[in-house]
Amino acid sequence: MDIEKLTDIQFAQIYDALIKEILKDPIKNFIKAKGFMDFSPTPAQTVALKTIFNQELDPFTQFDVYQEQFTDDGKMDLNTIKMTETELFRYMTGRTYEYGINQEDYIIINMINLVVGRRGGKTTLSAMMAIYCAISTNWKQYLSKTPFATVLVLSHSRDFSDEVLELIRTLIQESPILSRIVNKKKKNTTSTMNLVTPWIVDGKLQKSRVQIKVGAASSKTTRGVAACAVLCDEIAFWNLDENLKETDEKIMKAVRPATKQFGKKAMIIKLSSPGIKQGVLYGEYQKWQEGTLPKNYVVFKAPSWVWNTILPKEEFIIEWELDEDGFDTEYRANFVDSLSNFILPEFIDMAVVKGCQFRAPDKDGTTKYYGAIDAAFKSDRFTFSVVGYDGVRIKQYVSKGWKGSKKEPVKASDVAKYVRQMCREFDIPWVAADQFAFQPLREIFEQYGVILHEHTFTPVFKKKIYFNMKKLVHSQGIDLLDNPIQTKEFKELVVEQSASGNIKIGHPGGGSDDFADSMAIASFLAAEETGQSMNTEIVMPVKDYGIKTDVNGVAFTAPSPEMIAANGDYAEYNNVMDNSSNYVKHPETGRLVRIEEVEDEIDDGVQFSF
């Protein structure tokens, strides 16, 4: 049968019959059905789906599930054990399974929290749930003032949200039934996808409009929206994004009213690998453990290997060997007191030029240099860093430190003499410094012909310089000198979040970040000034999707840093797409922004193109 050749009323009759079957068994007739999602959920995913759809779990059939164990020599390993669906439910929720047989016992589950380790497949399953919510109900009967219902996809950055929309778009277009309901009369953009679902009401055709919309998480995104479903992607990390101006608590307060007109039919799905013990996701996880969440909530928490049984266990063992501390959050799915390894240690090692402690000025005269100090006089180090940008990448040339004590503090005059010498050699007109003792330092340095520029070290500024540093390191756009103390400081950087949502990035208790601070400031100044002009040639042939990339497939000429660095986290670089046609230069700032956002408020945070 050619679906596209059917009349609207003929298709509506077929669609009506299919939806009735889907509602009887959503897993069999929608999730697994070849004409729809054509997806085979893992046992853990099946347990979650059955719970959401109020299907009884199987207490008898056993499935293979990985369980973490350690060998006699202390190495992490995964061994297979047998678990039934009811045992999996208890493992992932901490609750004993009870099935409501009577109608009065049935509770509609429409608030779903998935706390799952990375590469668990939670985004794919959530995208399918969002599509189900969009197409399985005639939303027109709930709409009065707004012309359509909205499936809202929120993430900490717009580009992350776009990736979820592309997944949803692909799932819809690959379904012969769902591809018919795409509203071709409305413009489908990188931020929206429009659907029209047909319904037979009192023997007549009725059409219900649904819009799937993506955006960066903010209360502004939800304004005026009638949301039948909301996907909160990686919500545990919303507060860590350098461009986010609101806490996750404030955003969710704005999200909930957007769903009210749809009552129990609306669905909010929060999905994330866990982060700091703060914020909405952690708060609801605590309430779930205490048993104080409303009955329409369910919270699943599972390691990556339980949720996704397709990946070989060797991949998880390798990740544990690379980063034992980060593994606890990233793959075991445990909340932590703070996020260590803010910049991935293995990427820091890749950025360090082994054996190089100092780099002389380039002789070609094309490199521009930037200097920064981090002042200290007694117990901490007074540090000075010089970086340069040669039109291709940022490189560190100087990493110098002075260590003082209470009896013999660092002499600012000694530092000023050295900085003056380096400024002359590298032709640096001025040096950046924070507000710490700035006025007396400026007067001392001026005596030696060095001009200091003050950069107030607020939490916002520190977020900017360190997120910039993170992107440079993770995209391999920077060369670091082989300074063991500096390397250690970058690897030990800690992110801490207060109850109000404020973010602090710095050294752990008993540690230091003196070299890291001066290097981060200098790199930030270089990236800020060069910004859009940074380009890197392809080192060797790769599948580049029409844009220049490095050997890993990381795009350097893309208009958005999130596209190539996933805000610093691991990214599947072999799937980089060229989205440059979606961007234009803002007429006032000259920055690259999305075409549809030219007239929107432009974030004054730093943006770079690689």
mmCIF file of C-alpha atoms in Angstrom, residues 25-351:
data_model
loop_
_atom_site.group_PDB
_atom_site.id
_atom_site.type_symbol
_atom_site.label_atom_id
_atom_site.label_comp_id
_atom_site.label_asym_id
_atom_site.label_seq_id
_atom_site.Cartn_x
_atom_site.Cartn_y
_atom_site.Cartn_z
ATOM 1 C CA ASP A 25 0.389 -2.439 23.558
ATOM 2 C CA PRO A 26 2.740 0.518 22.885
ATOM 3 C CA ILE A 27 5.894 -1.575 23.182
ATOM 4 C CA LYS A 28 4.876 -4.241 20.687
ATOM 5 C CA ASN A 29 2.899 -2.061 18.285
ATOM 6 C CA PHE A 30 4.968 1.132 18.377
ATOM 7 C CA ILE A 31 8.442 0.747 19.920
ATOM 8 C CA LYS A 32 9.190 -2.640 18.324
ATOM 9 C CA ALA A 33 6.912 -2.379 15.269
ATOM 10 C CA LYS A 34 8.764 -2.177 11.941
ATOM 11 C CA GLY A 35 6.315 0.391 10.584
ATOM 12 C CA PHE A 36 7.068 2.735 13.483
ATOM 13 C CA MET A 37 10.209 2.780 15.692
ATOM 14 C CA ASP A 38 11.564 -0.671 14.778
ATOM 15 C CA PHE A 39 13.625 -0.717 17.989
ATOM 16 C CA SER A 40 14.580 -3.641 20.203
ATOM 17 C CA PRO A 41 14.817 -2.388 23.787
ATOM 18 C CA THR A 42 17.206 -4.031 26.228
ATOM 19 C CA PRO A 43 15.755 -5.809 29.293
ATOM 20 C CA ALA A 44 16.352 -2.718 31.470
ATOM 21 C CA GLN A 45 14.783 -0.420 28.876
ATOM 22 C CA THR A 46 11.846 -2.807 28.568
ATOM 23 C CA VAL A 47 11.281 -2.614 32.327
ATOM 24 C CA ALA A 48 11.186 1.187 32.113
ATOM 25 C CA LEU A 49 8.783 1.130 29.165
ATOM 26 C CA LYS A 50 6.480 -1.399 30.801
ATOM 27 C CA THR A 51 6.371 0.708 33.962
ATOM 28 C CA ILE A 52 5.500 3.828 32.007
ATOM 29 C CA PHE A 53 2.845 2.052 29.923
ATOM 30 C CA ASN A 54 1.430 0.160 32.924
ATOM 31 C CA GLN A 55 2.271 -3.282 31.581
ATOM 32 C CA GLU A 56 2.917 -6.092 34.044
ATOM 33 C CA LEU A 57 6.549 -7.083 34.532
ATOM 34 C CA ASP A 58 7.675 -10.675 34.052
ATOM 35 C CA PRO A 59 8.769 -12.219 37.388
ATOM 36 C CA PHE A 60 9.953 -15.510 35.871
ATOM 37 C CA THR A 61 11.984 -15.080 32.660
ATOM 38 C CA GLN A 62 15.651 -14.395 33.383
ATOM 39 C CA PHE A 63 17.927 -12.150 31.342
ATOM 40 C CA ASP A 64 21.699 -11.742 31.197
ATOM 41 C CA VAL A 65 22.774 -8.567 32.996
ATOM 42 C CA TYR A 66 26.307 -7.304 33.634
ATOM 43 C CA GLN A 67 27.340 -6.817 37.260
ATOM 44 C CA GLU A 68 30.480 -4.956 38.287
ATOM 45 C CA GLN A 69 33.096 -6.965 40.168
ATOM 46 C CA PHE A 70 36.780 -6.591 40.965
ATOM 47 C CA THR A 71 39.515 -9.134 40.397
ATOM 48 C CA ASP A 72 42.014 -10.204 43.070
ATOM 49 C CA ASP A 73 44.548 -7.695 41.736
ATOM 50 C CA GLY A 74 42.063 -4.805 42.076
ATOM 51 C CA LYS A 75 41.034 -4.521 38.407
ATOM 52 C CA MET A 76 37.459 -3.704 37.421
ATOM 53 C CA ASP A 77 35.532 -6.404 35.537
ATOM 54 C CA LEU A 78 31.965 -7.128 34.415
ATOM 55 C CA ASN A 79 30.433 -10.554 34.913
ATOM 56 C CA THR A 80 27.053 -11.804 33.727
ATOM 57 C CA ILE A 81 24.292 -12.598 36.222
ATOM 58 C CA LYS A 82 20.636 -13.579 35.700
ATOM 59 C CA MET A 83 17.833 -11.140 36.583
ATOM 60 C CA THR A 84 14.089 -11.096 35.955
ATOM 61 C CA GLU A 85 12.189 -7.936 35.033
ATOM 62 C CA THR A 86 10.916 -7.536 38.589
ATOM 63 C CA GLU A 87 14.463 -7.882 39.909
ATOM 64 C CA LEU A 88 15.677 -5.312 37.387
ATOM 65 C CA PHE A 89 12.919 -2.958 38.519
ATOM 66 C CA ARG A 90 14.069 -3.220 42.124
ATOM 67 C CA TYR A 91 17.710 -2.823 41.109
ATOM 68 C CA MET A 92 17.034 0.384 39.119
ATOM 69 C CA THR A 93 14.410 1.980 41.362
ATOM 70 C CA GLY A 94 15.156 0.642 44.831
ATOM 71 C CA ARG A 95 11.467 -0.323 45.124
ATOM 72 C CA THR A 96 9.721 -3.673 45.389
ATOM 73 C CA TYR A 97 7.577 -4.163 42.305
ATOM 74 C CA GLU A 98 3.794 -4.052 42.732
ATOM 75 C CA TYR A 99 1.408 -4.207 39.806
ATOM 76 C CA GLY A 100 -1.919 -2.395 40.034
ATOM 77 C CA ILE A 101 -4.406 -4.954 38.725
ATOM 78 C CA ASN A 102 -7.556 -3.000 39.549
ATOM 79 C CA GLN A 103 -8.392 0.211 37.687
ATOM 80 C CA GLU A 104 -8.404 2.184 40.920
ATOM 81 C CA ASP A 105 -4.825 1.026 41.562
ATOM 82 C CA TYR A 106 -3.629 2.297 38.200
ATOM 83 C CA ILE A 107 -1.477 5.413 38.399
ATOM 84 C CA ILE A 108 -0.572 7.269 35.202
ATOM 85 C CA ILE A 109 3.215 7.702 35.100
ATOM 86 C CA ASN A 110 3.982 10.932 33.272
ATOM 87 C CA MET A 111 7.013 12.251 35.190
ATOM 88 C CA ILE A 112 9.978 10.117 34.201
ATOM 89 C CA ASN A 113 13.554 10.517 35.410
ATOM 90 C CA LEU A 114 16.276 8.483 33.732
ATOM 91 C CA VAL A 115 19.577 8.692 35.617
ATOM 92 C CA VAL A 116 21.741 6.554 33.383
ATOM 93 C CA GLY A 117 25.449 6.441 32.609
ATOM 94 C CA ARG A 118 26.886 7.658 29.343
ATOM 95 C CA ARG A 119 26.245 5.689 26.164
ATOM 96 C CA GLY A 120 23.281 4.043 27.821
ATOM 97 C CA GLY A 121 20.890 4.892 25.002
ATOM 98 C CA LYS A 122 18.626 7.038 27.198
ATOM 99 C CA THR A 123 18.324 9.805 24.586
ATOM 100 C CA THR A 124 17.130 7.380 21.898
ATOM 101 C CA LEU A 125 14.485 5.880 24.151
ATOM 102 C CA SER A 126 13.357 9.332 25.307
ATOM 103 C CA ALA A 127 13.071 10.533 21.708
ATOM 104 C CA MET A 128 10.758 7.608 20.968
ATOM 105 C CA MET A 129 8.670 8.446 24.026
ATOM 106 C CA ALA A 130 8.378 12.043 22.821
ATOM 107 C CA ILE A 131 7.168 10.872 19.404
ATOM 108 C CA TYR A 132 4.667 8.534 21.061
ATOM 109 C CA CYS A 133 3.352 11.413 23.149
ATOM 110 C CA ALA A 134 3.056 13.611 20.033
ATOM 111 C CA ILE A 135 1.153 11.149 17.840
ATOM 112 C CA SER A 136 -0.931 8.982 20.198
ATOM 113 C CA THR A 137 -3.367 11.642 21.441
ATOM 114 C CA ASN A 138 -5.704 14.063 19.666
ATOM 115 C CA TRP A 139 -4.360 17.247 21.257
ATOM 116 C CA LYS A 140 -6.795 19.516 19.442
ATOM 117 C CA GLN A 141 -9.465 18.907 22.079
ATOM 118 C CA TYR A 142 -7.142 20.384 24.716
ATOM 119 C CA LEU A 143 -6.279 23.495 22.708
ATOM 120 C CA SER A 144 -8.222 26.726 22.806
ATOM 121 C CA LYS A 145 -5.920 29.720 22.514
ATOM 122 C CA THR A 146 -2.866 28.032 20.981
ATOM 123 C CA PRO A 147 -3.060 26.491 17.480
ATOM 124 C CA PHE A 148 -0.862 23.486 18.211
ATOM 125 C CA ALA A 149 0.589 21.332 20.951
ATOM 126 C CA THR A 150 4.369 21.347 21.382
ATOM 127 C CA VAL A 151 6.916 18.651 22.118
ATOM 128 C CA LEU A 152 9.673 20.724 23.698
ATOM 129 C CA VAL A 153 13.293 19.527 23.661
ATOM 130 C CA LEU A 154 15.564 21.413 26.052
ATOM 131 C CA SER A 155 19.295 21.021 26.554
ATOM 132 C CA HIS A 156 22.106 23.067 28.060
ATOM 133 C CA SER A 157 22.987 24.356 24.577
ATOM 134 C CA ARG A 158 21.068 24.833 21.373
ATOM 135 C CA ASP A 159 23.339 22.515 19.411
ATOM 136 C CA PHE A 160 22.734 19.644 21.840
ATOM 137 C CA SER A 161 18.992 20.164 21.435
ATOM 138 C CA ASP A 162 19.413 20.125 17.663
ATOM 139 C CA GLU A 163 21.007 16.690 17.860
ATOM 140 C CA VAL A 164 17.949 15.336 19.677
ATOM 141 C CA LEU A 165 15.642 16.898 17.069
ATOM 142 C CA GLU A 166 17.675 15.308 14.276
ATOM 143 C CA LEU A 167 17.228 11.939 15.982
ATOM 144 C CA ILE A 168 13.460 12.510 16.267
ATOM 145 C CA ARG A 169 13.307 13.713 12.656
ATOM 146 C CA THR A 170 15.120 10.589 11.442
ATOM 147 C CA LEU A 171 12.848 8.246 13.426
ATOM 148 C CA ILE A 172 9.749 9.930 11.972
ATOM 149 C CA GLN A 173 10.969 10.069 8.387
ATOM 150 C CA GLU A 174 12.025 6.408 8.406
ATOM 151 C CA SER A 175 8.519 5.342 9.387
ATOM 152 C CA PRO A 176 6.161 5.027 6.360
ATOM 153 C CA ILE A 177 3.182 5.926 8.567
ATOM 154 C CA LEU A 178 4.740 8.806 10.513
ATOM 155 C CA SER A 179 6.396 10.355 7.462
ATOM 156 C CA ARG A 180 2.873 10.967 6.108
ATOM 157 C CA ILE A 181 1.935 13.172 9.084
ATOM 158 C CA VAL A 182 4.829 15.606 8.553
ATOM 159 C CA ASN A 183 3.190 18.969 7.841
ATOM 160 C CA LYS A 184 4.686 19.904 4.488
ATOM 161 C CA LYS A 185 2.680 23.129 4.369
ATOM 162 C CA LYS A 186 4.681 24.506 7.280
ATOM 163 C CA LYS A 187 8.390 25.268 7.100
ATOM 164 C CA ASN A 188 10.426 22.687 8.965
ATOM 165 C CA THR A 189 13.686 24.238 10.181
ATOM 166 C CA THR A 190 16.687 23.190 12.242
ATOM 167 C CA SER A 191 14.731 24.188 15.342
ATOM 168 C CA THR A 192 11.207 22.958 14.551
ATOM 169 C CA MET A 193 9.383 20.038 12.964
ATOM 170 C CA ASN A 194 5.655 20.297 12.305
ATOM 171 C CA LEU A 195 3.225 17.354 12.330
ATOM 172 C CA VAL A 196 -0.483 16.995 11.571
ATOM 173 C CA THR A 197 -2.196 13.935 13.054
ATOM 174 C CA PRO A 198 -5.593 12.943 11.550
ATOM 175 C CA TRP A 199 -8.457 11.803 13.777
ATOM 176 C CA ILE A 200 -11.968 10.563 13.175
ATOM 177 C CA VAL A 201 -14.276 12.451 15.548
ATOM 178 C CA ASP A 202 -18.038 11.802 15.292
ATOM 179 C CA GLY A 203 -17.482 10.360 11.831
ATOM 180 C CA LYS A 204 -15.646 13.456 10.613
ATOM 181 C CA LEU A 205 -11.994 14.179 9.902
ATOM 182 C CA GLN A 206 -10.259 16.336 12.506
ATOM 183 C CA LYS A 207 -6.636 17.389 12.261
ATOM 184 C CA SER A 208 -4.423 18.038 15.268
ATOM 185 C CA ARG A 209 -1.251 20.077 14.849
ATOM 186 C CA VAL A 210 1.858 19.192 16.841
ATOM 187 C CA GLN A 211 5.143 21.080 16.734
ATOM 188 C CA ILE A 212 8.420 19.560 17.875
ATOM 189 C CA LYS A 213 10.592 22.458 18.997
ATOM 190 C CA VAL A 214 14.131 22.582 20.333
ATOM 191 C CA GLY A 215 15.990 25.234 22.268
ATOM 192 C CA ALA A 216 18.571 25.959 24.923
ATOM 193 C CA ALA A 217 17.152 25.493 28.407
ATOM 194 C CA SER A 218 15.630 28.746 29.684
ATOM 195 C CA SER A 219 12.347 30.020 31.036
ATOM 196 C CA LYS A 220 12.119 32.160 27.896
ATOM 197 C CA THR A 221 11.953 29.030 25.705
ATOM 198 C CA THR A 222 8.767 27.862 27.457
ATOM 199 C CA ARG A 223 6.949 31.213 27.308
ATOM 200 C CA GLY A 224 3.620 30.960 25.508
ATOM 201 C CA VAL A 225 4.108 27.248 24.751
ATOM 202 C CA ALA A 226 1.470 24.564 25.298
ATOM 203 C CA ALA A 227 3.780 21.605 25.901
ATOM 204 C CA CYS A 228 2.336 18.099 25.688
ATOM 205 C CA ALA A 229 5.798 16.618 26.217
ATOM 206 C CA VAL A 230 9.091 18.039 27.476
ATOM 207 C CA LEU A 231 12.497 16.368 27.109
ATOM 208 C CA CYS A 232 15.131 17.738 29.485
ATOM 209 C CA ASP A 233 18.355 16.397 27.983
ATOM 210 C CA GLU A 234 21.415 16.090 30.291
ATOM 211 C CA ILE A 235 19.640 18.221 32.897
ATOM 212 C CA ALA A 236 22.235 17.438 35.579
ATOM 213 C CA PHE A 237 24.704 19.551 33.596
ATOM 214 C CA TRP A 238 22.508 22.519 32.711
ATOM 215 C CA ASN A 239 23.957 24.636 35.508
ATOM 216 C CA LEU A 240 27.507 23.928 34.321
ATOM 217 C CA ASP A 241 27.088 25.509 30.879
ATOM 218 C CA GLU A 242 28.942 28.817 30.658
ATOM 219 C CA ASN A 243 26.140 30.465 28.655
ATOM 220 C CA LEU A 244 23.272 29.446 30.928
ATOM 221 C CA LYS A 245 21.852 32.391 32.886
ATOM 222 C CA GLU A 246 19.262 30.495 34.934
ATOM 223 C CA THR A 247 19.354 27.521 37.274
ATOM 224 C CA ASP A 248 17.627 24.269 36.406
ATOM 225 C CA GLU A 249 15.200 24.864 39.294
ATOM 226 C CA LYS A 250 14.025 28.153 37.779
ATOM 227 C CA ILE A 251 13.703 26.648 34.306
ATOM 228 C CA MET A 252 11.632 23.703 35.549
ATOM 229 C CA LYS A 253 9.314 26.072 37.419
ATOM 230 C CA ALA A 254 8.585 27.655 34.035
ATOM 231 C CA VAL A 255 8.243 24.266 32.288
ATOM 232 C CA ARG A 256 5.574 22.752 34.543
ATOM 233 C CA PRO A 257 2.867 25.394 33.887
ATOM 234 C CA ALA A 258 3.395 24.925 30.137
ATOM 235 C CA THR A 259 2.043 21.361 30.473
ATOM 236 C CA LYS A 260 -0.910 22.037 32.797
ATOM 237 C CA GLN A 261 -3.673 22.263 30.181
ATOM 238 C CA PHE A 262 -2.973 18.679 29.082
ATOM 239 C CA GLY A 263 -3.320 17.260 32.598
ATOM 240 C CA LYS A 264 -2.155 13.674 33.051
ATOM 241 C CA LYS A 265 -1.692 13.290 29.304
ATOM 242 C CA ALA A 266 1.379 15.550 29.360
ATOM 243 C CA MET A 267 4.779 14.002 29.930
ATOM 244 C CA ILE A 268 8.046 15.408 31.299
ATOM 245 C CA ILE A 269 11.148 13.285 30.790
ATOM 246 C CA LYS A 270 14.362 14.257 32.555
ATOM 247 C CA LEU A 271 17.351 12.308 31.336
ATOM 248 C CA SER A 272 20.994 12.645 32.222
ATOM 249 C CA SER A 273 24.114 10.981 33.399
ATOM 250 C CA PRO A 274 24.395 12.191 37.006
ATOM 251 C CA GLY A 275 26.510 15.122 38.119
ATOM 252 C CA ILE A 276 26.906 17.088 41.312
ATOM 253 C CA LYS A 277 24.651 16.440 44.296
ATOM 254 C CA GLN A 278 22.643 19.570 43.515
ATOM 255 C CA GLY A 279 19.807 20.599 41.259
ATOM 256 C CA VAL A 280 16.445 19.248 40.174
ATOM 257 C CA LEU A 281 17.504 15.747 39.127
ATOM 258 C CA TYR A 282 19.399 15.021 42.332
ATOM 259 C CA GLY A 283 16.671 16.596 44.477
ATOM 260 C CA GLU A 284 14.010 14.383 42.934
ATOM 261 C CA TYR A 285 16.270 11.347 43.227
ATOM 262 C CA GLN A 286 16.546 12.009 46.967
ATOM 263 C CA LYS A 287 12.775 12.440 47.300
ATOM 264 C CA TRP A 288 12.241 9.203 45.363
ATOM 265 C CA GLN A 289 14.482 7.360 47.812
ATOM 266 C CA GLU A 290 12.578 8.927 50.710
ATOM 267 C CA GLY A 291 9.246 8.023 49.102
ATOM 268 C CA THR A 292 8.010 11.622 49.052
ATOM 269 C CA LEU A 293 7.618 12.148 45.289
ATOM 270 C CA PRO A 294 4.052 12.125 43.880
ATOM 271 C CA LYS A 295 2.798 8.764 42.608
ATOM 272 C CA ASN A 296 2.949 9.856 38.958
ATOM 273 C CA TYR A 297 6.774 9.928 39.155
ATOM 274 C CA VAL A 298 9.223 7.135 38.460
ATOM 275 C CA VAL A 299 13.007 7.386 38.840
ATOM 276 C CA PHE A 300 15.290 4.851 37.180
ATOM 277 C CA LYS A 301 19.002 4.890 37.988
ATOM 278 C CA ALA A 302 21.317 2.434 36.265
ATOM 279 C CA PRO A 303 24.933 2.033 35.111
ATOM 280 C CA SER A 304 25.582 2.218 31.388
ATOM 281 C CA TRP A 305 26.179 -1.543 31.070
ATOM 282 C CA VAL A 306 22.811 -2.411 32.620
ATOM 283 C CA TRP A 307 20.819 -0.015 30.448
ATOM 284 C CA ASN A 308 22.725 -0.777 27.232
ATOM 285 C CA THR A 309 23.708 -4.447 26.862
ATOM 286 C CA ILE A 310 24.942 -4.045 23.293
ATOM 287 C CA LEU A 311 28.301 -2.454 24.092
ATOM 288 C CA PRO A 312 31.096 -4.961 24.833
ATOM 289 C CA LYS A 313 32.312 -4.993 28.422
ATOM 290 C CA GLU A 314 35.880 -4.275 27.278
ATOM 291 C CA GLU A 315 34.891 -0.689 26.432
ATOM 292 C CA PHE A 316 33.824 -0.032 30.022
ATOM 293 C CA ILE A 317 36.957 -1.661 31.436
ATOM 294 C CA ILE A 318 39.113 0.617 29.262
ATOM 295 C CA GLU A 319 37.207 3.685 30.463
ATOM 296 C CA TRP A 320 37.736 2.621 34.096
ATOM 297 C CA GLU A 321 41.474 2.219 33.494
ATOM 298 C CA LEU A 322 41.678 5.682 31.894
ATOM 299 C CA ASP A 323 39.806 7.555 34.620
ATOM 300 C CA GLU A 324 38.713 5.741 37.789
ATOM 301 C CA ASP A 325 37.307 8.884 39.427
ATOM 302 C CA GLY A 326 35.319 10.098 36.422
ATOM 303 C CA PHE A 327 34.061 6.560 35.790
ATOM 304 C CA ASP A 328 31.938 6.702 38.944
ATOM 305 C CA THR A 329 29.792 9.496 37.536
ATOM 306 C CA GLU A 330 30.089 8.898 33.816
ATOM 307 C CA TYR A 331 29.329 5.160 33.725
ATOM 308 C CA ARG A 332 28.311 3.930 37.187
ATOM 309 C CA ALA A 333 25.714 6.731 37.247
ATOM 310 C CA ASN A 334 26.511 7.909 40.774
ATOM 311 C CA PHE A 335 25.981 11.483 41.951
ATOM 312 C CA VAL A 336 29.135 13.089 43.377
ATOM 313 C CA ASP A 337 29.988 15.875 45.798
ATOM 314 C CA SER A 338 31.868 17.722 43.062
ATOM 315 C CA LEU A 339 32.873 17.164 39.472
ATOM 316 C CA SER A 340 36.569 16.437 39.238
ATOM 317 C CA ASN A 341 38.372 15.938 35.950
ATOM 318 C CA PHE A 342 36.687 19.016 34.511
ATOM 319 C CA ILE A 343 39.117 18.686 31.601
ATOM 320 C CA LEU A 344 39.637 15.061 30.614
ATOM 321 C CA PRO A 345 43.106 13.920 31.775
ATOM 322 C CA GLU A 346 43.949 11.976 28.627
ATOM 323 C CA PHE A 347 43.233 15.043 26.471
ATOM 324 C CA ILE A 348 45.505 17.163 28.677
ATOM 325 C CA ASP A 349 48.311 14.635 28.135
ATOM 326 C CA MET A 350 47.690 14.814 24.382
ATOM 327 C CA ALA A 351 47.988 18.634 24.489
#
